[in-house]
Amino acid sequence: MGDGVELKKQITLFQGVAIIVGIIIGSGIFVSPVGILMHAKSVGFSMIMWSVCGVYNMLCALCYAELGASMPESGGEYVYIRRAFGDYPAFVCLWINFLLICPVGIAALSLIASLYILQPLFPDCIVPPLGQRLIAICIVWVLIAINSRNVKWATRVAIVITFCKLAALGLVIILGLISFVRGGVDSFEDSFEGSDFSAGAIALAFYSGFWAYSGWSYLNFLTGELINPNRNLPLAIMISMTLVISVYLVTNICYLAVLTPPQMLESTAVAVTFAKHTMGVMKWLMPILIAVSVIGTLNGTALSMSRLFFTGAKNNHMPMFMSTIVHKFLTPAPSLLVIMILTLCFQSTDDIWFLIEMEGFGFASVLTIVFAGQVVLRYTEPNMKRPITVPIALPATLCVVSFAVVILTFYQKTTESLLALFIVGIGTVLYCFGNRWHSKPKSIQSKITAVNVFVQKLLLSVVPENESELIFD
């Protein structure tokens, strides 16, 4: 490659694994055990649900590995849906990520991280909401600044934070295993007693597990920057998922070796309650480690999602300035800036779980379209080069399961789901205005151009010279 202004491949297999693990292991394993146990109603059934959720997400990741290796472009599911179904379905996917999955997820997680950062300072009272929001804003600003300055810094942050969160889980595992060896097995007696096998309970338990494992798809947004993606993408996904599933199952066993099911159900963050019972005067350390873990998820989300919006802008599905990179740093700072602005808007809410539930509905909807597209591509493009091929029954089955999750989520969380559909409707109007209305009056087009030029001048950003090989530095 020459010395032109373009984005370069430099994410290794190790860094890819660190990014995925860093995104997946966020707040889920520290909070979700309560949700799964609450709906499953028994220890044994909750462990089964953890395993089922892990296997489901691993199978999803296998399908994404095929798609990513077959179409090694940055943009992930947006690229796959566009290839299978065309322009408008791809835009819907992009819009859902743009307004539901990315900023909503970052806003919720930044508020969770700031809550745990401040919790040791307010051990016996409620954390002030204003202080929580201010810390959340600072976290997002710092992470966006790092990602805008240098991708290597962002990946190094991901590696450091991944080791920190594995260390936090390692602490839980060591203390839990010590308790287990010393006879902490009461929680496992009659472990299936009182299980709730109803469809509604299973759906809600699955939803909590789904949240805990989410994030495995984000490396596909960075495929264009991954060194040797045909080899390293599937390897990174499988190594990461195997590691996460194993760690999650062992961690849940260790929680239950120390805490009884009622104690877990009374906890809003089971890891903090665990620390109170095992770490003595050092119990303040656990909230800090949880906060670091969540910040790692935020970092990976910003790193990967900015590439999705960058790719969408190249196809005229986002404002043109989002398809530019900063000349000095060769990073997609305009896309990152938009993510930051949207995130700040969502951070004003007081209901974190409302945000999480809305994000979950959006993600399940995107998965349904992706797996349907994967089946379609097998018939419309049978000769496509596929370094990895999964049985066609797998994406077909996952499409049905994902659609069932969408329907169940709509039934259980109607308000959040209707709001999500309303947001998609707004996106459709904007799609018609920006993408399908080709003969705009000069007065309107000049204003759009002026905005794009202003942002480019403000950030000193340019269109990459080699658009056929767009890869980030």
Short mmCIF file of C-alpha atoms in Angstrom, two decimals:
data_model
loop_
_atom_site.label_atom_id
_atom_site.label_comp_id
_atom_site.label_asym_id
_atom_site.label_seq_id
_atom_site.Cartn_x
_atom_site.Cartn_y
_atom_site.Cartn_z
CA MET A 1 0.00 0.00 0.00
CA GLY A 2 1.15 3.50 -0.70
CA ASP A 3 1.39 6.50 1.52
CA GLY A 4 -2.05 7.89 0.61
CA VAL A 5 -4.76 8.84 3.03
CA GLU A 6 -6.41 5.51 3.79
CA LEU A 7 -7.14 3.23 6.72
CA LYS A 8 -4.83 0.32 7.43
CA LYS A 9 -5.09 -3.31 8.57
CA GLN A 10 -3.44 -3.87 11.92
CA ILE A 11 -5.80 -5.69 14.32
CA THR A 12 -4.25 -9.05 15.18
CA LEU A 13 -5.93 -12.28 16.27
CA PHE A 14 -4.98 -11.60 19.88
CA GLN A 15 -6.37 -8.08 19.73
CA GLY A 16 -9.53 -9.41 18.06
CA VAL A 17 -10.09 -11.88 20.90
CA ALA A 18 -9.46 -9.10 23.42
CA ILE A 19 -11.99 -6.84 21.68
CA ILE A 20 -14.74 -9.50 21.65
CA VAL A 21 -14.13 -10.66 25.23
CA GLY A 22 -13.85 -7.04 26.29
CA ILE A 23 -17.26 -6.24 24.79
CA ILE A 24 -19.10 -9.37 25.95
CA ILE A 25 -17.90 -9.38 29.56
CA GLY A 26 -19.44 -6.10 30.63
CA SER A 27 -22.15 -5.70 33.20
CA GLY A 28 -24.02 -8.88 32.24
CA ILE A 29 -22.22 -11.48 34.33
CA PHE A 30 -22.34 -9.16 37.34
CA VAL A 31 -26.07 -8.40 37.02
CA SER A 32 -27.80 -10.99 34.77
CA PRO A 33 -27.50 -13.97 37.17
CA VAL A 34 -30.24 -12.33 39.21
CA GLY A 35 -32.54 -11.95 36.21
CA ILE A 36 -32.10 -15.54 35.03
CA LEU A 37 -32.57 -17.00 38.52
CA MET A 38 -35.61 -14.80 39.13
CA HIS A 39 -37.41 -16.15 36.07
CA ALA A 40 -36.09 -19.74 36.12
CA LYS A 41 -37.05 -20.08 39.80
CA SER A 42 -34.39 -22.73 40.49
CA VAL A 43 -30.61 -23.08 40.51
CA GLY A 44 -30.56 -26.09 38.19
CA PHE A 45 -32.80 -24.55 35.57
CA SER A 46 -30.91 -21.25 35.72
CA MET A 47 -27.65 -23.08 34.93
CA ILE A 48 -29.35 -24.77 31.98
CA MET A 49 -30.51 -21.36 30.73
CA TRP A 50 -26.96 -20.00 31.01
CA SER A 51 -25.73 -22.94 28.91
CA VAL A 52 -28.55 -22.62 26.37
CA CYS A 53 -27.92 -18.88 25.96
CA GLY A 54 -24.21 -19.53 25.53
CA VAL A 55 -24.74 -22.23 22.90
CA TYR A 56 -27.28 -20.07 21.06
CA ASN A 57 -24.87 -17.15 20.90
CA MET A 58 -22.01 -19.40 19.82
CA LEU A 59 -24.13 -20.76 16.95
CA CYS A 60 -24.99 -17.19 15.99
CA ALA A 61 -21.29 -16.37 16.06
CA LEU A 62 -20.54 -19.33 13.77
CA CYS A 63 -22.99 -17.96 11.20
CA TYR A 64 -21.39 -14.54 11.49
CA ALA A 65 -17.98 -16.14 10.99
CA GLU A 66 -19.15 -17.50 7.63
CA LEU A 67 -20.56 -14.13 6.60
CA GLY A 68 -17.50 -12.22 7.77
CA ALA A 69 -15.04 -14.54 6.02
CA SER A 70 -17.13 -14.49 2.82
CA MET A 71 -17.52 -10.70 2.78
CA PRO A 72 -14.43 -9.33 4.58
CA GLU A 73 -15.54 -5.69 4.66
CA SER A 74 -15.95 -3.35 7.60
CA GLY A 75 -19.65 -2.84 8.34
CA GLY A 76 -20.70 -6.28 9.54
CA GLU A 77 -24.39 -7.14 9.30
CA TYR A 78 -25.14 -3.98 7.32
CA VAL A 79 -22.95 -5.32 4.48
CA TYR A 80 -24.52 -8.79 4.64
CA ILE A 81 -28.11 -7.54 4.57
CA ARG A 82 -27.36 -5.17 1.70
CA ARG A 83 -25.85 -8.01 -0.30
CA ALA A 84 -28.86 -10.26 0.33
CA PHE A 85 -31.85 -7.93 0.26
CA GLY A 86 -30.71 -4.63 -1.20
CA ASP A 87 -30.63 -1.02 -0.17
CA TYR A 88 -33.64 -0.36 2.05
CA PRO A 89 -33.37 -3.42 4.38
CA ALA A 90 -29.69 -2.55 4.84
CA PHE A 91 -30.65 0.99 5.76
CA VAL A 92 -33.18 -0.30 8.33
CA CYS A 93 -30.39 -2.38 9.91
CA LEU A 94 -28.10 0.65 9.92
CA TRP A 95 -30.79 2.89 11.39
CA ILE A 96 -31.59 0.41 14.18
CA ASN A 97 -27.90 0.32 15.08
CA PHE A 98 -27.61 4.08 14.73
CA LEU A 99 -30.42 5.04 17.10
CA LEU A 100 -31.25 1.93 19.14
CA ILE A 101 -28.29 -0.39 19.58
CA CYS A 102 -25.20 1.83 19.63
CA PRO A 103 -26.02 5.08 21.49
CA VAL A 104 -28.69 3.47 23.68
CA GLY A 105 -26.28 0.71 24.70
CA ILE A 106 -23.41 3.11 25.35
CA ALA A 107 -25.64 5.43 27.36
CA ALA A 108 -26.97 2.60 29.53
CA LEU A 109 -23.53 1.11 30.14
CA SER A 110 -21.90 4.47 30.90
CA LEU A 111 -24.58 5.12 33.54
CA ILE A 112 -24.00 1.64 35.01
CA ALA A 113 -20.22 2.21 35.08
CA SER A 114 -20.54 5.59 36.77
CA LEU A 115 -22.93 4.09 39.34
CA TYR A 116 -20.32 1.53 40.38
CA ILE A 117 -17.51 4.09 40.37
CA LEU A 118 -19.43 6.26 42.83
CA GLN A 119 -20.93 3.46 44.92
CA PRO A 120 -17.91 3.08 47.26
CA LEU A 121 -18.20 6.81 48.06
CA PHE A 122 -21.87 6.43 49.02
CA PRO A 123 -21.98 3.03 50.77
CA ASP A 124 -25.09 3.71 52.83
CA CYS A 125 -27.14 6.00 50.57
CA ILE A 126 -28.30 6.47 46.99
CA VAL A 127 -25.74 7.74 44.49
CA PRO A 128 -26.68 11.31 43.43
CA PRO A 129 -28.20 11.15 39.90
CA LEU A 130 -26.45 14.34 38.77
CA GLY A 131 -23.05 13.01 39.82
CA GLN A 132 -23.79 9.72 38.10
CA ARG A 133 -24.61 11.50 34.83
CA LEU A 134 -21.53 13.73 35.00
CA ILE A 135 -19.20 10.75 35.48
CA ALA A 136 -21.00 8.91 32.66
CA ILE A 137 -20.47 11.89 30.34
CA CYS A 138 -16.77 12.04 31.23
CA ILE A 139 -16.35 8.31 30.54
CA VAL A 140 -17.87 8.65 27.07
CA TRP A 141 -15.80 11.75 26.26
CA VAL A 142 -12.54 10.04 27.21
CA LEU A 143 -13.29 6.86 25.24
CA ILE A 144 -14.38 8.78 22.14
CA ALA A 145 -11.20 10.89 22.37
CA ILE A 146 -9.02 7.78 22.56
CA ASN A 147 -10.75 6.16 19.59
CA SER A 148 -10.54 9.39 17.59
CA ARG A 149 -6.83 9.79 18.27
CA ASN A 150 -5.45 6.33 17.53
CA VAL A 151 -6.93 2.87 16.93
CA LYS A 152 -3.85 1.26 18.48
CA TRP A 153 -4.57 3.12 21.71
CA ALA A 154 -8.16 1.87 21.64
CA THR A 155 -7.12 -1.75 21.06
CA ARG A 156 -4.50 -1.49 23.81
CA VAL A 157 -7.15 -0.14 26.16
CA ALA A 158 -9.31 -3.13 25.19
CA ILE A 159 -6.51 -5.54 26.03
CA VAL A 160 -5.75 -3.93 29.40
CA ILE A 161 -9.42 -3.78 30.40
CA THR A 162 -10.01 -7.36 29.26
CA PHE A 163 -7.28 -8.56 31.60
CA CYS A 164 -8.75 -6.43 34.39
CA LYS A 165 -12.22 -7.89 34.00
CA LEU A 166 -10.87 -11.43 33.77
CA ALA A 167 -8.95 -10.68 36.95
CA ALA A 168 -12.20 -9.56 38.62
CA LEU A 169 -13.94 -12.74 37.55
CA GLY A 170 -10.86 -14.73 38.59
CA LEU A 171 -11.21 -13.24 42.07
CA VAL A 172 -14.85 -14.32 42.19
CA ILE A 173 -13.92 -17.80 40.97
CA ILE A 174 -11.07 -18.29 43.45
CA LEU A 175 -13.10 -17.14 46.45
CA GLY A 176 -16.12 -19.12 45.28
CA LEU A 177 -14.16 -22.33 44.76
CA ILE A 178 -12.65 -21.97 48.24
CA SER A 179 -16.16 -21.69 49.66
CA PHE A 180 -17.34 -24.63 47.53
CA VAL A 181 -14.50 -26.87 48.73
CA ARG A 182 -15.28 -25.90 52.32
CA GLY A 183 -18.83 -27.15 51.93
CA GLY A 184 -20.72 -24.34 50.22
CA VAL A 185 -23.02 -26.72 48.37
CA ASP A 186 -26.37 -25.99 50.02
CA SER A 187 -27.60 -24.01 47.02
CA PHE A 188 -27.19 -27.05 44.78
CA GLU A 189 -29.38 -29.41 46.81
CA ASP A 190 -32.73 -30.14 45.10
CA SER A 191 -31.52 -27.76 42.43
CA PHE A 192 -34.58 -28.08 40.17
CA GLU A 193 -37.19 -27.64 42.88
CA GLY A 194 -39.72 -24.94 41.98
CA SER A 195 -38.52 -24.54 38.37
CA ASP A 196 -40.77 -22.48 36.10
CA PHE A 197 -40.84 -24.10 32.65
CA SER A 198 -43.52 -21.81 31.19
CA ALA A 199 -42.85 -20.11 27.82
CA GLY A 200 -42.99 -16.64 29.37
CA ALA A 201 -40.48 -17.50 32.11
CA ILE A 202 -38.11 -19.14 29.61
CA ALA A 203 -38.34 -16.13 27.30
CA LEU A 204 -37.54 -13.64 30.07
CA ALA A 205 -34.69 -15.79 31.41
CA PHE A 206 -33.34 -16.13 27.88
CA TYR A 207 -33.51 -12.37 27.47
CA SER A 208 -31.30 -11.81 30.53
CA GLY A 209 -28.78 -14.34 29.25
CA PHE A 210 -28.93 -12.84 25.78
CA TRP A 211 -27.90 -9.49 27.27
CA ALA A 212 -25.01 -11.05 29.17
CA TYR A 213 -23.56 -12.66 26.02
CA SER A 214 -24.20 -9.79 23.61
CA GLY A 215 -21.25 -8.27 21.80
CA TRP A 216 -19.84 -11.25 19.90
CA SER A 217 -20.89 -9.75 16.54
CA TYR A 218 -18.95 -6.51 16.87
CA LEU A 219 -15.64 -7.78 15.48
CA ASN A 220 -17.43 -8.26 12.13
CA PHE A 221 -17.70 -4.47 11.92
CA LEU A 222 -13.89 -4.37 11.97
CA THR A 223 -13.24 -7.13 9.42
CA GLY A 224 -11.64 -4.70 6.98
CA GLU A 225 -9.03 -3.82 9.61
CA LEU A 226 -8.34 -7.39 10.74
CA ILE A 227 -5.10 -8.99 9.60
CA ASN A 228 -5.90 -12.11 7.53
CA PRO A 229 -9.66 -11.96 8.27
CA ASN A 230 -10.51 -15.28 6.60
CA ARG A 231 -8.44 -17.05 9.25
CA ASN A 232 -8.48 -14.68 12.20
CA LEU A 233 -12.17 -13.71 12.26
CA PRO A 234 -13.60 -17.21 12.86
CA LEU A 235 -10.74 -18.07 15.21
CA ALA A 236 -11.27 -14.90 17.24
CA ILE A 237 -15.01 -15.55 17.50
CA MET A 238 -14.70 -19.20 18.53
CA ILE A 239 -11.86 -18.64 21.01
CA SER A 240 -13.74 -15.73 22.58
CA MET A 241 -17.09 -17.53 22.84
CA THR A 242 -15.56 -20.69 24.31
CA LEU A 243 -13.68 -18.63 26.89
CA VAL A 244 -16.72 -16.54 27.83
CA ILE A 245 -19.13 -19.49 28.16
CA SER A 246 -16.67 -21.39 30.36
CA VAL A 247 -16.00 -18.38 32.56
CA TYR A 248 -19.72 -17.58 32.91
CA LEU A 249 -20.71 -21.10 34.00
CA VAL A 250 -17.91 -21.37 36.55
CA THR A 251 -18.64 -17.86 37.86
CA ASN A 252 -22.31 -18.72 38.46
CA ILE A 253 -21.33 -21.85 40.38
CA CYS A 254 -19.01 -19.76 42.52
CA TYR A 255 -21.69 -17.15 43.21
CA LEU A 256 -23.99 -19.90 44.47
CA ALA A 257 -21.22 -21.44 46.59
CA VAL A 258 -21.23 -18.25 48.67
CA LEU A 259 -24.76 -16.85 48.32
CA THR A 260 -28.11 -18.55 48.69
CA PRO A 261 -30.69 -18.05 45.90
CA PRO A 262 -32.74 -15.62 48.08
CA GLN A 263 -29.61 -13.56 48.74
CA MET A 264 -28.91 -13.38 45.02
CA LEU A 265 -32.48 -12.35 44.23
CA GLU A 266 -32.29 -9.49 46.76
CA SER A 267 -29.16 -8.13 45.04
CA THR A 268 -29.10 -5.58 42.21
CA ALA A 269 -25.47 -6.48 41.42
CA VAL A 270 -24.67 -9.99 42.56
CA ALA A 271 -20.89 -9.50 42.37
CA VAL A 272 -21.10 -6.61 44.86
CA THR A 273 -23.16 -8.72 47.27
CA PHE A 274 -20.66 -11.54 46.79
CA ALA A 275 -17.81 -9.17 47.71
CA LYS A 276 -19.58 -8.07 50.88
CA HIS A 277 -19.67 -11.70 52.02
CA THR A 278 -16.10 -12.64 51.04
CA MET A 279 -13.78 -9.62 50.73
CA GLY A 280 -14.16 -7.88 54.09
CA VAL A 281 -12.62 -4.42 54.15
CA MET A 282 -11.64 -4.83 50.48
CA LYS A 283 -15.26 -5.09 49.35
CA TRP A 284 -15.02 -1.60 47.79
CA LEU A 285 -12.73 -3.05 45.13
CA MET A 286 -15.46 -5.05 43.38
CA PRO A 287 -17.60 -2.06 42.25
CA ILE A 288 -14.47 -0.48 40.76
CA LEU A 289 -13.61 -3.68 38.87
CA ILE A 290 -17.18 -3.89 37.58
CA ALA A 291 -16.95 -0.29 36.37
CA VAL A 292 -13.70 -1.07 34.55
CA SER A 293 -15.37 -4.10 32.96
CA VAL A 294 -18.28 -2.03 31.70
CA ILE A 295 -15.93 0.67 30.35
CA GLY A 296 -14.26 -2.07 28.29
CA THR A 297 -17.60 -2.85 26.67
CA LEU A 298 -18.11 0.84 25.93
CA ASN A 299 -14.69 1.08 24.30
CA GLY A 300 -15.29 -1.92 22.05
CA THR A 301 -18.74 -0.68 21.07
CA ALA A 302 -17.47 2.76 20.06
CA LEU A 303 -14.54 1.22 18.17
CA SER A 304 -16.67 -1.17 16.13
CA MET A 305 -19.91 0.79 15.62
CA SER A 306 -18.11 3.84 14.22
CA ARG A 307 -16.98 1.61 11.33
CA LEU A 308 -20.55 0.57 10.65
CA PHE A 309 -21.70 4.18 10.31
CA PHE A 310 -18.60 5.01 8.25
CA THR A 311 -19.52 2.24 5.78
CA GLY A 312 -23.17 3.30 5.71
CA ALA A 313 -22.20 6.88 4.90
CA LYS A 314 -20.20 5.66 1.90
CA ASN A 315 -23.47 4.24 0.54
CA ASN A 316 -25.35 7.52 1.10
CA HIS A 317 -27.24 6.09 4.09
CA MET A 318 -25.67 8.55 6.51
CA PRO A 319 -24.46 12.15 6.08
CA MET A 320 -21.44 12.33 3.78
CA PHE A 321 -19.10 13.74 6.45
CA MET A 322 -19.42 10.44 8.37
CA SER A 323 -17.59 8.70 5.50
CA THR A 324 -14.47 10.81 6.05
CA ILE A 325 -11.41 10.24 8.22
CA VAL A 326 -9.25 12.72 10.07
CA HIS A 327 -6.20 13.40 7.92
CA LYS A 328 -3.72 13.58 10.80
CA PHE A 329 -4.81 10.50 12.77
CA LEU A 330 -6.48 8.36 10.06
CA THR A 331 -9.46 7.56 12.29
CA PRO A 332 -13.24 7.89 11.63
CA ALA A 333 -13.59 10.74 14.14
CA PRO A 334 -16.72 12.24 12.49
CA SER A 335 -18.66 9.00 13.09
CA LEU A 336 -17.35 8.83 16.65
CA LEU A 337 -18.44 12.43 17.26
CA VAL A 338 -21.99 11.61 16.13
CA ILE A 339 -22.04 8.58 18.45
CA MET A 340 -21.00 10.82 21.34
CA ILE A 341 -23.74 13.37 20.65
CA LEU A 342 -26.48 10.72 20.43
CA THR A 343 -25.19 9.03 23.58
CA LEU A 344 -25.31 12.31 25.54
CA CYS A 345 -28.97 12.67 24.54
CA PHE A 346 -29.88 9.21 25.87
CA GLN A 347 -27.88 9.70 29.08
CA SER A 348 -30.55 12.10 30.32
CA THR A 349 -32.92 9.22 31.14
CA ASP A 350 -33.37 7.82 34.63
CA ASP A 351 -34.49 4.36 33.49
CA ILE A 352 -31.45 2.31 32.47
CA TRP A 353 -33.43 -0.90 32.02
CA PHE A 354 -35.82 0.81 29.60
CA LEU A 355 -32.81 1.55 27.41
CA ILE A 356 -31.51 -2.01 27.68
CA GLU A 357 -34.87 -3.53 26.75
CA MET A 358 -35.23 -1.24 23.73
CA GLU A 359 -31.72 -2.17 22.59
CA GLY A 360 -32.51 -5.88 22.96
CA PHE A 361 -35.57 -5.60 20.72
CA GLY A 362 -33.50 -3.86 18.06
CA PHE A 363 -30.69 -6.42 18.16
CA ALA A 364 -33.06 -9.40 17.92
CA SER A 365 -34.73 -7.76 14.91
CA VAL A 366 -31.38 -7.28 13.16
CA LEU A 367 -30.40 -10.92 13.81
CA THR A 368 -33.64 -12.12 12.21
CA ILE A 369 -32.88 -10.20 9.01
CA VAL A 370 -29.21 -11.28 8.96
CA PHE A 371 -29.95 -15.00 9.23
CA ALA A 372 -32.75 -14.77 6.67
CA GLY A 373 -30.26 -13.05 4.34
CA GLN A 374 -27.68 -15.76 4.92
CA VAL A 375 -30.18 -18.39 3.74
CA VAL A 376 -31.13 -16.27 0.73
CA LEU A 377 -27.48 -15.82 -0.30
CA ARG A 378 -26.97 -19.59 -0.39
CA TYR A 379 -29.48 -19.72 -3.26
CA THR A 380 -28.86 -16.40 -5.02
CA GLU A 381 -25.04 -16.60 -4.86
CA PRO A 382 -24.15 -20.30 -4.59
CA ASN A 383 -20.68 -19.70 -6.07
CA MET A 384 -19.65 -17.05 -3.54
CA LYS A 385 -16.28 -17.89 -2.02
CA ARG A 386 -17.00 -19.14 1.50
CA PRO A 387 -13.84 -20.05 3.44
CA ILE A 388 -16.18 -21.19 6.22
CA THR A 389 -19.52 -22.88 5.53
CA VAL A 390 -22.12 -23.83 8.13
CA PRO A 391 -25.09 -26.13 7.41
CA ILE A 392 -27.90 -24.06 5.91
CA ALA A 393 -30.26 -25.45 8.55
CA LEU A 394 -28.32 -23.48 11.20
CA PRO A 395 -29.06 -19.91 9.99
CA ALA A 396 -32.59 -20.99 9.04
CA THR A 397 -33.23 -22.25 12.58
CA LEU A 398 -31.61 -19.21 14.17
CA CYS A 399 -33.76 -16.94 12.00
CA VAL A 400 -36.91 -18.60 13.37
CA VAL A 401 -35.63 -18.47 16.96
CA SER A 402 -34.62 -14.82 16.66
CA PHE A 403 -38.00 -13.92 15.20
CA ALA A 404 -39.67 -15.73 18.10
CA VAL A 405 -37.57 -13.63 20.51
CA VAL A 406 -38.77 -10.48 18.70
CA ILE A 407 -42.41 -11.56 19.05
CA LEU A 408 -41.99 -12.51 22.72
CA THR A 409 -40.18 -9.27 23.45
CA PHE A 410 -42.99 -7.34 21.75
CA TYR A 411 -45.49 -9.20 23.90
CA GLN A 412 -43.57 -8.76 27.18
CA LYS A 413 -42.24 -5.22 26.53
CA THR A 414 -44.87 -3.62 24.31
CA THR A 415 -44.04 0.03 25.07
CA GLU A 416 -40.32 -0.35 24.36
CA SER A 417 -41.03 -2.33 21.19
CA LEU A 418 -43.54 0.19 19.85
CA LEU A 419 -41.07 2.99 20.49
CA ALA A 420 -38.42 1.04 18.58
CA LEU A 421 -40.80 0.58 15.64
CA PHE A 422 -41.62 4.29 15.72
CA ILE A 423 -37.91 5.10 15.46
CA VAL A 424 -37.62 2.76 12.45
CA GLY A 425 -40.57 4.62 10.89
CA ILE A 426 -38.77 7.94 11.30
CA GLY A 427 -35.73 6.38 9.63
CA THR A 428 -37.86 5.35 6.65
CA VAL A 429 -38.94 8.96 6.12
CA LEU A 430 -35.32 10.13 6.27
CA TYR A 431 -34.30 7.35 3.86
CA CYS A 432 -36.83 8.56 1.30
CA PHE A 433 -35.63 12.15 1.75
CA GLY A 434 -31.89 11.53 1.70
CA ASN A 435 -31.46 8.44 -0.46
CA ARG A 436 -34.42 8.17 -2.84
CA TRP A 437 -35.13 11.85 -3.53
CA HIS A 438 -32.49 12.46 -6.18
CA SER A 439 -33.80 15.74 -7.63
CA LYS A 440 -33.62 17.91 -4.51
CA PRO A 441 -33.94 21.68 -5.07
CA LYS A 442 -30.61 23.47 -5.18
CA SER A 443 -31.49 25.42 -2.03
CA ILE A 444 -31.83 22.20 0.00
CA GLN A 445 -28.82 20.49 -1.57
CA SER A 446 -26.62 23.52 -0.94
CA LYS A 447 -27.50 23.47 2.77
CA ILE A 448 -26.68 19.75 3.01
CA THR A 449 -23.36 20.34 1.26
CA ALA A 450 -22.59 23.29 3.54
CA VAL A 451 -23.06 21.11 6.64
CA ASN A 452 -20.78 18.40 5.25
CA VAL A 453 -18.09 20.91 4.31
CA PHE A 454 -18.32 22.64 7.70
CA VAL A 455 -17.78 19.38 9.60
CA GLN A 456 -14.89 18.39 7.34
CA LYS A 457 -13.19 21.75 7.90
CA LEU A 458 -13.87 21.60 11.63
CA LEU A 459 -12.34 18.14 12.05
CA LEU A 460 -9.83 18.36 9.17
CA SER A 461 -11.29 15.18 7.73
CA VAL A 462 -11.05 13.92 4.14
CA VAL A 463 -12.51 11.20 1.95
CA PRO A 464 -10.11 8.20 1.88
CA GLU A 465 -8.18 7.97 -1.37
CA ASN A 466 -8.57 4.21 -1.87
CA GLU A 467 -12.26 3.53 -1.32
CA SER A 468 -12.03 0.00 -2.63
CA GLU A 469 -9.72 -1.02 0.20
CA LEU A 470 -11.01 1.01 3.10
CA ILE A 471 -9.22 -0.12 6.21
CA PHE A 472 -8.61 1.83 9.37
CA ASP A 473 -5.33 2.80 11.01
#
